[in-house]
């Protein structure tokens, strides 16, 4: 049960983020919603990397008494961590772009309300 | 070192390298910057042609392992599964790469004439957009696909907002980036699900291990909705007319190629990743989405006043044709029997139409961009009589509109005929809707032609600059060539691509060896 807690947090974060994206009208809040969904997905990736009894893949840092034969089954493949780092970096870029566009929209339209930012519809 | 061996990596690396050097060269000389971008784009084009020759010569997909001492060793010696990022190129991917690079190259030539201020930034983003597209089409790794999807989204959002003097461009760009980042997060979540289930990221290796459990079904829904959203089909098409309408000049045309990179990812997911285990509801959904896109695209195009938005709605309808044909093709692929042959024909039509769509609608966007550049006016009701002063543009527009409406002997007719004569086997209603929409499209474009180009002179304007004209003429030439010799293109480019999609076993065994 306790091991499922991270997965429940993931679901909760994604649900909160999607709620903000779908039902909030403020552009900044939509940006925050996207960030929350992204944190949920990143947490999911990190949680997948957990292996019970696994050790970090650093050879100089092995616990004393580990024989070379035991290593392959114990060391954790650091792929999910690498994926998460990449996705965090991409997330920062996307967030910066959304916020800079929101600033420009505020300058031009005088509002951040997505329902009023619709000059293209006419 | 044998450079020919590293072609797939070079095709991604060269534009990426050029993208980050462009702003530095821009500081010293504008002319030098243009020449630099042109040379590197031409170099990439040559490399793509060389790679295409390799792919068509070898019957199996070409694999390239990033960062390995031997780029052909897909599975490391001490491991049982592929770990490194693998680029995998079969006839389908190279078909899409040829489209991307050709369209970007023509778009670049067109842009030389009107991108004056901030050109360094423009060409950097333009090259990054190309990198994103090509990367999505070359990669054989799901996470890598996500990374290139994000590179593509960020650079195209910035390009949509490029004309900062038009304040509405920000509105279009924020819509685009929000939709794109949600789609990308869906893809990332699906990648996580696959990694949790199979400990794999490689498309071919996952397809080999595919058990179609409940987790895979969730991942299928996530991937499917993400790529359908990015391709701009009907229920999620709202971002598309805004983005295409606001983007400067040739970027609208290149954006069509970017949505088709998403369609390529969708094809890869359906035909390679899930292949036979796909439920029959997927082709049905695709057919419905295609019909809805055709319907909404054509009806919304009728009521537009802005030329670029009107063409953008026509682009929605054209994507609908492709999705409809892919849906029928997928239906034939999953069901065996008589329908299978029709499915293959529909798939050929759909994939041929990918190329034709970007040429036809792209030409319309280029002409519309030229008209807007010369007259500074995008409302059709205020334009008129331009044929007096813009002779070449009006003739090129006429070619484009005939091709979009599917009139013989142009390329739109060749691929649409293939679609009509195969989809009726699923239901005759599909063909009827498709043909009716095509006729409506003709009436819409005749209306625009009449209101912009014919009649008395309303606005003083000159012919568009030479670079613009060159880009348009190249595309018009391709349209006529494809229309006169469709058999040649179908036989040499489209059929290998369709066969590569249908023989998914080869794609899988090129990596896993089984």
Coordinates of C-alpha atoms in Angstrom, one line a residue:
Chain A
X1 CA 0.0 0.0 0.0
X2 CA 2.7 2.5 1.0
X3 CA 4.6 1.7 -2.2
X4 CA 1.6 2.9 -4.2
X5 CA 1.6 6.3 -2.6
X6 CA 3.9 7.9 -5.2
X7 CA 1.6 6.6 -8.0
X8 CA -1.4 8.1 -6.2
X9 CA 0.4 11.4 -5.9
X10 CA 1.1 11.2 -9.7
X11 CA -2.6 10.7 -10.5
X12 CA -3.5 13.5 -8.1
X13 CA -1.0 16.0 -9.6
X14 CA -2.0 15.2 -13.2
X15 CA -5.7 15.6 -12.3
X16 CA -5.1 18.9 -10.5
X17 CA -3.0 20.2 -13.4
X18 CA -5.6 19.1 -16.1
X19 CA -8.3 20.8 -14.1
X20 CA -6.4 24.0 -14.1
X21 CA -5.7 23.8 -17.8
X22 CA -9.3 23.0 -18.7
X23 CA -11.3 25.1 -16.4
X24 CA -9.2 28.1 -15.4
X25 CA -9.3 31.2 -17.7
X26 CA -6.2 33.0 -16.5
X27 CA -3.2 32.4 -18.8
X28 CA -0.8 32.3 -15.9
X29 CA -2.9 29.7 -14.2
X30 CA -2.9 27.6 -17.4
X31 CA 0.9 27.8 -17.4
X32 CA 0.9 26.7 -13.7
X33 CA -1.4 23.8 -14.7
X34 CA 1.0 22.7 -17.4
X35 CA 3.8 22.8 -14.9
X36 CA 1.9 20.7 -12.4
X37 CA 1.0 18.0 -15.0
X38 CA 4.7 18.0 -15.9
X39 CA 5.8 17.5 -12.3
X40 CA 3.3 14.6 -12.0
X41 CA 4.8 13.0 -15.1
X42 CA 8.3 13.6 -13.9
X43 CA 7.5 12.0 -10.5
X44 CA 6.0 9.1 -12.4
X45 CA 9.3 8.6 -14.3
X46 CA 11.4 8.8 -11.1
X47 CA 9.1 6.4 -9.3
X48 CA 9.5 3.8 -12.1
X49 CA 13.3 3.9 -11.5
X50 CA 12.9 2.5 -8.0
X51 CA 14.0 -1.1 -7.6
X52 CA 13.7 -2.8 -4.2
X53 CA 17.2 -3.4 -2.8
X54 CA 18.8 -1.8 -5.9
X55 CA 22.0 0.2 -5.6
X56 CA 23.3 3.2 -7.5
X57 CA 25.3 2.3 -10.6
X58 CA 28.6 3.7 -9.3
X59 CA 31.3 1.1 -9.0
X60 CA 33.5 3.0 -6.5
X61 CA 30.5 3.4 -4.2
X62 CA 29.5 -0.3 -3.8
X63 CA 28.6 -1.6 -0.3
X64 CA 31.5 -3.5 1.2
X65 CA 31.5 -7.2 0.5
X66 CA 29.7 -7.1 -2.8
X67 CA 31.1 -9.7 -5.2
X68 CA 31.3 -8.9 -8.9
X69 CA 28.8 -11.7 -9.6
X70 CA 26.1 -10.0 -7.6
X71 CA 26.4 -6.6 -9.3
X72 CA 24.3 -7.1 -12.5
X73 CA 21.1 -7.9 -10.6
X74 CA 21.5 -5.2 -8.1
X75 CA 22.5 -2.1 -10.0
X76 CA 19.7 0.1 -11.1
X77 CA 19.7 1.3 -14.7
X78 CA 19.8 5.1 -14.5
X79 CA 17.6 5.6 -17.6
X80 CA 14.5 7.1 -15.8
X81 CA 16.7 9.7 -14.0
X82 CA 18.2 10.7 -17.4
X83 CA 14.7 10.9 -18.9
X84 CA 13.5 13.1 -16.0
X85 CA 16.5 15.5 -16.2
X86 CA 15.8 15.9 -20.0
X87 CA 12.2 16.5 -19.4
X88 CA 12.8 19.1 -16.7
X89 CA 15.1 21.1 -19.0
X90 CA 12.5 21.0 -21.8
X91 CA 9.8 21.9 -19.3
X92 CA 11.7 25.1 -18.2
X93 CA 12.0 26.1 -21.9
X94 CA 8.3 25.6 -22.5
X95 CA 7.3 27.5 -19.4
X96 CA 9.6 30.4 -20.2
X97 CA 8.1 30.6 -23.7
X98 CA 4.5 30.5 -22.4
X99 CA 5.1 33.1 -19.7
X100 CA 6.9 35.5 -22.2
X101 CA 3.9 35.1 -24.6
X102 CA 1.6 35.8 -21.7
X103 CA 3.5 39.0 -20.9
X104 CA 3.2 40.2 -24.5
X105 CA -0.5 39.4 -24.5
X106 CA -1.0 41.4 -21.3
X107 CA 0.8 44.3 -22.9
X108 CA -1.3 44.2 -26.1
X109 CA -4.7 43.2 -24.8
X110 CA -4.5 44.5 -21.2
X111 CA -5.9 41.3 -19.8
X112 CA -4.9 37.7 -19.1
X113 CA -8.4 36.3 -19.3
X114 CA -8.4 33.7 -22.0
X115 CA -12.0 34.4 -22.8
X116 CA -11.2 38.0 -23.6
X117 CA -8.1 37.2 -25.6
X118 CA -9.9 36.2 -28.8
X119 CA -9.4 38.9 -31.5
X120 CA -8.7 36.1 -34.0
X121 CA -12.2 34.7 -33.7
X122 CA -13.8 37.7 -35.5
Chain B
X1 CA 36.5 7.7 -40.6
X2 CA 33.8 6.8 -43.1
X3 CA 31.4 9.7 -43.1
X4 CA 28.9 7.9 -45.3
X5 CA 28.3 5.5 -42.4
X6 CA 27.2 8.4 -40.2
X7 CA 24.7 9.9 -42.6
X8 CA 21.6 9.6 -40.3
X9 CA 23.4 11.4 -37.4
X10 CA 24.9 14.1 -39.8
X11 CA 21.4 14.9 -41.2
X12 CA 20.3 15.9 -37.7
X13 CA 23.7 17.4 -36.5
X14 CA 24.4 19.7 -39.5
X15 CA 21.2 21.8 -39.3
X16 CA 21.5 21.9 -35.5
X17 CA 25.1 23.1 -35.7
X18 CA 24.1 25.7 -38.4
X19 CA 21.2 26.9 -36.2
X20 CA 23.4 28.0 -33.4
X21 CA 26.1 29.6 -35.6
X22 CA 23.5 31.7 -37.5
X23 CA 23.1 34.4 -34.9
X24 CA 26.9 34.8 -34.6
X25 CA 27.3 35.2 -38.4
X26 CA 24.3 37.5 -38.4
X27 CA 26.3 40.0 -36.2
X28 CA 28.9 40.4 -39.0
X29 CA 27.1 40.3 -42.3
X30 CA 23.4 39.8 -43.4
X31 CA 24.4 38.6 -46.8
X32 CA 26.9 36.1 -45.3
X33 CA 24.2 34.8 -43.0
X34 CA 21.8 34.2 -45.9
X35 CA 24.5 32.4 -47.8
X36 CA 25.5 30.4 -44.7
X37 CA 22.0 29.1 -44.1
X38 CA 21.5 28.4 -47.7
X39 CA 24.7 26.4 -48.0
X40 CA 24.0 24.3 -44.9
X41 CA 20.4 23.6 -45.9
X42 CA 21.6 22.5 -49.4
X43 CA 24.2 20.3 -47.8
X44 CA 21.5 18.6 -45.6
X45 CA 19.4 18.2 -48.7
X46 CA 22.3 16.4 -50.5
X47 CA 22.9 14.2 -47.5
X48 CA 19.2 13.3 -47.4
X49 CA 19.3 12.3 -51.1
X50 CA 22.4 10.1 -50.4
X51 CA 20.6 8.5 -47.5
X52 CA 17.5 7.9 -49.6
X53 CA 19.6 6.1 -52.1
X54 CA 21.0 3.9 -49.4
X55 CA 17.6 3.1 -48.0
X56 CA 16.0 2.3 -51.3
X57 CA 19.0 0.1 -52.3
X58 CA 19.0 -1.9 -49.1
X59 CA 15.8 -3.9 -48.7
X60 CA 15.9 -3.8 -44.8
X61 CA 15.6 -0.6 -42.7
X62 CA 18.9 1.1 -41.9
X63 CA 19.8 1.4 -38.2
X64 CA 22.3 3.8 -36.6
X65 CA 23.2 3.6 -33.0
X66 CA 24.1 6.9 -31.4
X67 CA 27.3 7.0 -29.4
X68 CA 28.3 3.4 -29.9
X69 CA 31.8 2.4 -31.1
X70 CA 30.1 0.4 -33.9
X71 CA 27.1 2.2 -35.2
X72 CA 25.5 -0.9 -36.5
X73 CA 25.6 -3.0 -33.3
X74 CA 22.0 -2.4 -32.1
X75 CA 22.2 -4.5 -29.0
X76 CA 25.3 -4.0 -26.8
X77 CA 27.4 -7.1 -26.1
X78 CA 26.7 -7.3 -22.4
X79 CA 23.0 -6.7 -22.7
X80 CA 19.9 -8.4 -24.0
X81 CA 18.0 -5.4 -25.1
X82 CA 18.9 -2.2 -27.0
X83 CA 19.9 0.6 -24.5
X84 CA 21.3 3.4 -26.7
X85 CA 19.3 5.7 -28.8
X86 CA 18.8 4.1 -32.2
X87 CA 17.9 6.0 -35.4
X88 CA 16.0 3.7 -37.7
X89 CA 15.2 4.7 -41.3
X90 CA 13.0 2.8 -43.6
X91 CA 11.3 3.8 -46.8
X92 CA 8.4 5.5 -44.9
X93 CA 10.7 7.7 -42.7
X94 CA 12.9 8.7 -45.7
X95 CA 9.7 9.7 -47.6
X96 CA 8.8 12.0 -44.8
X97 CA 12.3 13.4 -44.4
X98 CA 12.4 14.2 -48.2
X99 CA 9.1 16.1 -47.8
X100 CA 10.4 18.0 -44.7
X101 CA 13.8 19.0 -46.2
X102 CA 12.4 19.9 -49.6
X103 CA 9.6 22.1 -48.2
X104 CA 12.0 23.8 -45.7
X105 CA 14.4 24.5 -48.5
X106 CA 11.8 26.1 -50.7
X107 CA 10.5 28.0 -47.7
X108 CA 14.0 29.3 -47.0
X109 CA 14.4 30.6 -50.6
X110 CA 11.0 32.3 -50.3
X111 CA 11.9 33.9 -46.9
X112 CA 15.1 35.6 -48.2
X113 CA 12.9 38.2 -49.9
X114 CA 11.0 39.4 -46.9
X115 CA 12.7 38.5 -43.7
X116 CA 14.8 41.6 -43.1
X117 CA 14.7 42.6 -39.4
X118 CA 15.7 39.9 -36.9
X119 CA 16.7 37.5 -39.6
X120 CA 19.3 35.9 -37.4
X121 CA 16.6 34.8 -35.0
X122 CA 14.3 33.8 -37.8
X123 CA 16.8 31.5 -39.5
X124 CA 17.9 29.9 -36.2
X125 CA 14.3 29.0 -35.3
X126 CA 13.7 27.9 -38.9
X127 CA 16.7 25.5 -38.8
X128 CA 15.6 24.2 -35.3
X129 CA 12.1 23.5 -36.7
X130 CA 13.8 21.5 -39.5
X131 CA 15.8 19.6 -36.9
X132 CA 12.7 18.8 -34.9
X133 CA 10.9 17.5 -37.9
X134 CA 13.7 15.4 -39.3
X135 CA 14.5 14.0 -35.8
X136 CA 10.9 12.9 -35.3
X137 CA 11.0 11.1 -38.6
X138 CA 14.4 9.5 -38.2
X139 CA 14.3 8.3 -34.7
X140 CA 13.5 4.8 -33.6
X141 CA 13.3 5.6 -29.9
X142 CA 10.1 6.8 -28.2
X143 CA 11.8 9.2 -25.7
X144 CA 13.9 10.7 -28.4
X145 CA 10.6 11.2 -30.4
X146 CA 9.3 13.2 -27.4
X147 CA 12.5 15.4 -27.3
X148 CA 12.3 16.2 -31.0
X149 CA 8.6 16.9 -30.7
X150 CA 9.3 19.5 -28.0
X151 CA 12.1 21.1 -30.1
X152 CA 9.6 21.3 -33.0
X153 CA 6.9 22.8 -30.8
X154 CA 9.1 25.4 -29.1
X155 CA 10.7 26.6 -32.4
X156 CA 7.4 26.7 -34.3
X157 CA 5.6 28.6 -31.5
X158 CA 8.3 31.2 -31.6
X159 CA 8.1 31.4 -35.4
X160 CA 4.3 31.8 -35.2
X161 CA 4.8 34.8 -32.9
X162 CA 7.6 36.1 -35.1
X163 CA 5.7 39.1 -36.6
X164 CA 5.6 41.0 -33.3
X165 CA 4.1 44.1 -34.8
X166 CA 0.9 42.1 -35.3
X167 CA -0.4 41.7 -31.8
X168 CA -2.7 38.8 -32.6
X169 CA 0.2 36.6 -33.4
X170 CA 0.9 36.1 -29.7
X171 CA -2.6 34.8 -29.3
X172 CA -2.1 32.1 -31.9
X173 CA 1.3 31.2 -30.5
X174 CA 0.1 30.7 -27.0
X175 CA -2.7 28.5 -28.2
X176 CA -0.2 26.5 -30.2
X177 CA 2.3 26.1 -27.4
X178 CA -0.3 25.1 -24.8
X179 CA -1.8 22.4 -27.1
X180 CA 1.7 21.2 -28.1
X181 CA 3.0 20.9 -24.5
X182 CA -0.1 19.0 -23.4
X183 CA 0.3 16.6 -26.3
X184 CA 4.0 16.2 -25.5
X185 CA 3.3 15.5 -21.9
X186 CA 0.8 12.8 -23.0
X187 CA 3.6 11.2 -25.1
X188 CA 6.0 11.4 -22.1
X189 CA 3.5 9.7 -19.8
X190 CA 3.0 7.0 -22.4
X191 CA 6.8 6.6 -22.6
X192 CA 6.8 6.2 -18.8
X193 CA 4.1 3.5 -19.0
X194 CA 6.1 1.5 -21.6
X195 CA 9.3 1.9 -19.6
X196 CA 7.5 0.7 -16.4
X197 CA 6.1 -2.3 -18.2
X198 CA 8.9 -3.5 -20.5
X199 CA 12.0 -1.6 -19.3
X200 CA 12.4 -0.5 -23.0
X201 CA 12.3 2.7 -24.9
X202 CA 13.0 1.5 -28.4
X203 CA 10.0 1.3 -30.7
X204 CA 11.0 -1.9 -32.4
X205 CA 11.9 -3.6 -29.1
X206 CA 8.6 -2.6 -27.5
X207 CA 6.7 -3.8 -30.5
X208 CA 8.5 -7.1 -30.2
X209 CA 7.5 -7.4 -26.5
X210 CA 4.0 -6.0 -27.0
X211 CA 1.4 -8.0 -24.9
X212 CA -1.4 -5.4 -25.3
X213 CA -2.3 -5.4 -21.6
X214 CA -4.5 -2.7 -20.0
X215 CA -1.4 -0.4 -19.5
X216 CA -0.7 -0.7 -23.2
X217 CA -4.3 0.3 -24.0
X218 CA -3.9 3.5 -21.8
X219 CA -0.6 4.3 -23.6
X220 CA -2.3 3.8 -26.9
X221 CA -5.1 6.3 -26.1
X222 CA -2.5 8.8 -24.8
X223 CA -0.2 8.5 -27.9
X224 CA -3.2 8.5 -30.3
X225 CA -4.8 11.6 -28.8
X226 CA -1.5 13.4 -28.6
X227 CA -0.6 12.9 -32.3
X228 CA -4.1 13.5 -33.5
X229 CA -4.1 16.7 -31.6
X230 CA -0.8 17.8 -33.1
X231 CA -1.9 16.8 -36.6
X232 CA -4.8 19.2 -36.3
X233 CA -7.8 16.9 -37.0
X234 CA -11.3 18.0 -36.4
X235 CA -12.2 18.2 -32.7
X236 CA -8.8 19.6 -31.8
X237 CA -8.3 21.8 -34.9
X238 CA -8.9 25.2 -33.3
X239 CA -5.2 26.0 -32.9
X240 CA -4.5 25.3 -36.6
X241 CA -6.2 28.2 -38.4
X242 CA -4.9 30.7 -35.9
X243 CA -1.4 29.4 -36.1
X244 CA -1.3 29.1 -39.9
X245 CA -3.1 32.4 -40.3
X246 CA -0.7 34.3 -38.1
X247 CA 2.6 32.7 -39.1
X248 CA 4.8 34.8 -41.5
X249 CA 5.0 33.9 -45.2
X250 CA 6.7 30.5 -45.8
X251 CA 6.4 29.4 -42.2
X252 CA 2.7 28.6 -42.8
X253 CA 3.8 26.1 -45.5
X254 CA 6.5 24.5 -43.3
X255 CA 4.0 24.2 -40.5
X256 CA 2.0 21.9 -42.7
X257 CA 5.0 19.7 -43.0
X258 CA 5.3 19.7 -39.2
X259 CA 1.8 18.5 -38.7
X260 CA 2.6 15.8 -41.1
X261 CA 5.6 14.8 -38.9
X262 CA 2.9 14.1 -36.2
X263 CA 0.9 12.1 -38.7
X264 CA 4.0 10.1 -39.4
X265 CA 4.4 9.4 -35.6
X266 CA 0.7 8.3 -35.6
X267 CA 1.4 5.9 -38.5
X268 CA 4.4 4.5 -36.6
X269 CA 2.4 4.0 -33.5
X270 CA -0.4 2.3 -35.3
X271 CA 1.4 0.2 -37.8
X272 CA 4.7 -0.6 -36.1
X273 CA 4.3 -0.3 -32.3
X274 CA 0.9 -2.0 -31.9
X275 CA 0.5 -3.6 -35.4
X276 CA -1.8 -6.6 -35.3
X277 CA -3.0 -6.2 -31.7
X278 CA -4.6 -2.8 -32.5
X279 CA -8.4 -2.9 -31.8
X280 CA -10.8 -2.4 -34.7
X281 CA -12.1 0.8 -33.0
X282 CA -8.9 2.7 -34.0
X283 CA -9.5 2.7 -37.8
X284 CA -13.1 3.5 -37.1
X285 CA -12.1 6.5 -35.0
X286 CA -9.6 7.6 -37.6
X287 CA -12.3 7.4 -40.3
X288 CA -14.7 9.5 -38.2
X289 CA -12.1 12.0 -37.4
X290 CA -11.2 12.3 -41.1
X291 CA -14.8 12.9 -42.1
X292 CA -15.3 15.4 -39.3
X293 CA -12.1 17.3 -40.4
X294 CA -13.2 17.4 -44.1
X295 CA -16.7 18.6 -43.1
X296 CA -15.6 21.3 -40.6
X297 CA -12.7 22.4 -42.7
X298 CA -14.8 23.0 -45.8
X299 CA -17.8 24.6 -44.0
X300 CA -15.6 26.9 -41.9
X301 CA -13.6 27.9 -45.0
X302 CA -16.8 29.2 -46.6
X303 CA -17.4 31.9 -44.0
X304 CA -13.8 33.3 -43.7
X305 CA -12.7 36.8 -44.9
X306 CA -9.0 36.6 -44.1
X307 CA -7.2 34.8 -47.0
X308 CA -4.7 33.0 -44.8
X309 CA -7.3 31.7 -42.4
X310 CA -9.4 30.5 -45.3
X311 CA -6.5 28.5 -46.7
X312 CA -5.8 27.2 -43.2
X313 CA -9.3 25.8 -43.0
X314 CA -8.8 24.2 -46.4
X315 CA -5.6 22.7 -44.9
X316 CA -7.8 21.1 -42.1
X317 CA -10.0 19.5 -44.8
X318 CA -6.9 18.2 -46.6
X319 CA -5.5 16.6 -43.4
X320 CA -9.0 15.0 -43.1
X321 CA -8.5 13.3 -46.5
X322 CA -5.2 11.9 -45.3
X323 CA -6.6 10.7 -42.0
X324 CA -9.6 9.2 -43.7
X325 CA -7.4 7.2 -46.1
X326 CA -5.1 6.1 -43.3
X327 CA -8.1 4.9 -41.4
X328 CA -9.3 2.8 -44.3
X329 CA -5.8 1.5 -44.8
X330 CA -5.6 0.5 -41.2
X331 CA -9.0 -1.2 -41.4
X332 CA -7.8 -3.3 -44.4
X333 CA -4.5 -4.0 -42.5
X334 CA -6.4 -5.4 -39.5
X335 CA -9.1 -7.3 -41.4
X336 CA -7.9 -9.8 -43.9
X337 CA -9.8 -10.8 -47.1
X338 CA -11.0 -8.7 -50.0
X339 CA -10.8 -5.4 -48.1
X340 CA -7.0 -5.8 -47.7
X341 CA -6.2 -4.9 -51.3
X342 CA -8.5 -1.8 -51.1
X343 CA -6.8 -0.9 -47.8
X344 CA -3.4 -1.0 -49.4
X345 CA -4.7 1.2 -52.2
X346 CA -6.2 3.7 -49.7
X347 CA -3.0 3.8 -47.8
X348 CA -1.0 4.5 -50.9
X349 CA -3.5 7.3 -51.8
X350 CA -3.2 8.7 -48.3
X351 CA 0.6 8.7 -48.2
X352 CA 0.8 10.2 -51.7
X353 CA -1.6 12.8 -50.5
X354 CA 0.7 13.7 -47.7
X355 CA 3.2 15.0 -50.3
X356 CA 0.5 16.6 -52.5
X357 CA -1.2 18.3 -49.6
X358 CA 1.9 20.1 -48.5
X359 CA 2.7 21.2 -52.1
X360 CA -0.9 22.3 -53.0
X361 CA -1.8 24.1 -49.8
X362 CA 1.8 25.3 -49.4
X363 CA 1.6 27.0 -52.8
X364 CA -1.6 28.7 -51.8
X365 CA 0.0 30.0 -48.6
X366 CA 3.1 31.2 -50.5
X367 CA 0.9 33.2 -53.0
X368 CA -1.2 34.5 -50.2
X369 CA 1.9 35.5 -48.3
X370 CA 3.2 37.3 -51.4
X371 CA -0.2 39.2 -51.8
X372 CA -0.1 40.2 -48.1
X373 CA 3.5 41.3 -48.3
X374 CA 2.9 43.5 -51.4
X375 CA -0.5 45.0 -50.4
X376 CA -0.3 44.9 -46.5
X377 CA -4.0 43.8 -46.6
X378 CA -5.4 40.3 -45.7
X379 CA -9.1 41.0 -45.9
X380 CA -10.5 39.5 -49.1
X381 CA -13.3 42.1 -49.3
X382 CA -10.7 44.9 -49.6
X383 CA -8.6 43.2 -52.2
X384 CA -9.4 43.0 -55.9
X385 CA -8.0 43.3 -59.4
X386 CA -4.5 42.1 -58.5
X387 CA -4.2 40.1 -61.7
X388 CA -3.5 43.4 -63.6
X389 CA -0.2 43.9 -61.7
X390 CA 0.6 40.4 -60.3
X391 CA 0.4 38.3 -63.4
X392 CA 2.7 35.4 -62.3
X393 CA 1.2 35.2 -58.9
X394 CA -2.3 34.9 -60.3
X395 CA -1.3 32.1 -62.6
X396 CA 0.4 30.3 -59.8
X397 CA -2.6 30.7 -57.6
X398 CA -4.8 29.3 -60.3
X399 CA -2.5 26.2 -60.5
X400 CA -2.7 25.9 -56.7
X401 CA -6.4 26.1 -56.5
X402 CA -6.9 23.6 -59.3
X403 CA -4.5 21.2 -57.5
X404 CA -6.2 21.6 -54.1
X405 CA -9.7 21.1 -55.6
X406 CA -8.4 17.9 -57.2
X407 CA -8.8 18.8 -60.9
X408 CA -7.0 16.7 -63.5
X409 CA -4.2 16.7 -64.6
X410 CA -2.7 18.1 -61.3
X411 CA -1.3 16.1 -58.4
X412 CA -4.3 16.6 -56.1
X413 CA -6.4 14.7 -58.6
X414 CA -4.0 11.8 -58.8
X415 CA -4.0 11.1 -55.1
X416 CA -7.6 11.9 -54.4
X417 CA -8.7 9.5 -57.2
X418 CA -6.7 6.8 -55.4
X419 CA -8.5 7.6 -52.2
X420 CA -12.0 7.8 -53.8
X421 CA -11.7 4.5 -55.6
X422 CA -10.6 2.6 -52.5
X423 CA -12.6 4.0 -49.6
X424 CA -16.0 3.3 -51.1
X425 CA -15.4 -0.4 -50.3
X426 CA -15.8 0.4 -46.6
X427 CA -18.9 2.6 -47.1
X428 CA -20.0 4.5 -50.3
X429 CA -20.9 7.4 -48.0
X430 CA -17.2 8.1 -47.4
X431 CA -16.5 8.6 -51.1
X432 CA -19.6 10.7 -51.6
X433 CA -18.6 13.0 -48.7
X434 CA -15.0 13.2 -50.0
X435 CA -16.0 14.1 -53.5
X436 CA -18.6 16.6 -52.4
X437 CA -16.1 18.3 -50.2
X438 CA -13.7 18.5 -53.0
X439 CA -16.3 20.2 -55.2
X440 CA -17.1 22.7 -52.4
X441 CA -13.4 23.4 -52.1
X442 CA -13.3 24.3 -55.8
X443 CA -16.2 26.7 -55.4
X444 CA -14.5 28.3 -52.4
X445 CA -11.2 28.9 -54.1
X446 CA -12.8 30.1 -57.3
X447 CA -14.5 32.6 -55.1
X448 CA -11.3 33.8 -53.6
X449 CA -9.6 33.9 -57.0
X450 CA -12.4 36.0 -58.3
X451 CA -12.4 38.4 -55.4
X452 CA -8.6 38.9 -55.1
X453 CA -7.3 38.7 -58.7
X454 CA -10.1 39.6 -61.1
X455 CA -12.2 42.7 -61.5
X456 CA -11.2 46.4 -61.6
X457 CA -7.9 47.6 -59.9
X458 CA -8.6 48.4 -56.3
X459 CA -5.1 48.4 -54.8
X460 CA -1.8 49.5 -56.4
X461 CA 0.7 46.6 -56.1
X462 CA 3.8 45.3 -57.8
X463 CA 4.8 41.8 -58.7
X464 CA 6.3 39.9 -55.7
X465 CA 10.1 39.8 -55.3
X466 CA 12.2 37.4 -57.3
X467 CA 13.0 35.0 -54.4
X468 CA 9.3 34.6 -53.6
X469 CA 8.5 33.9 -57.2
X470 CA 11.4 31.4 -57.4
X471 CA 10.0 29.4 -54.5
X472 CA 6.5 29.4 -55.9
X473 CA 7.6 28.4 -59.3
X474 CA 9.5 25.4 -58.0
X475 CA 6.5 24.2 -56.1
X476 CA 4.2 24.8 -59.1
X477 CA 6.6 22.8 -61.2
X478 CA 6.5 19.9 -58.7
X479 CA 2.7 20.0 -58.7
X480 CA 2.5 19.8 -62.5
X481 CA 5.2 17.1 -62.6
X482 CA 3.5 15.0 -60.0
X483 CA 0.2 15.4 -61.8
X484 CA 1.6 14.4 -65.2
X485 CA 3.6 11.4 -63.9
X486 CA 1.8 10.1 -60.8
X487 CA 2.8 6.5 -61.6
X488 CA 6.4 7.3 -61.3
X489 CA 6.1 8.9 -57.8
X490 CA 3.8 6.1 -56.6
X491 CA 6.1 3.4 -57.9
X492 CA 9.4 4.8 -56.6
X493 CA 8.4 6.6 -53.4
X494 CA 5.0 5.7 -52.2
X495 CA 4.9 2.0 -52.7
X496 CA 8.1 1.3 -50.9
X497 CA 6.8 3.5 -48.0
X498 CA 3.5 1.6 -47.8
X499 CA 5.3 -1.7 -48.0
X500 CA 7.6 -0.6 -45.2
X501 CA 4.6 0.2 -43.0
X502 CA 2.8 -3.1 -43.8
X503 CA 5.9 -5.3 -43.3
X504 CA 6.4 -4.2 -39.7
X505 CA 8.4 -7.4 -39.0
X506 CA 11.3 -6.0 -40.9
X507 CA 11.4 -2.8 -38.8
X508 CA 11.3 -4.9 -35.6
X509 CA 14.0 -7.4 -36.7
X510 CA 16.4 -4.7 -37.9
X511 CA 16.8 -3.8 -34.2
X512 CA 16.1 -6.9 -32.2
X513 CA 17.3 -9.5 -34.7
X514 CA 14.3 -11.7 -34.4

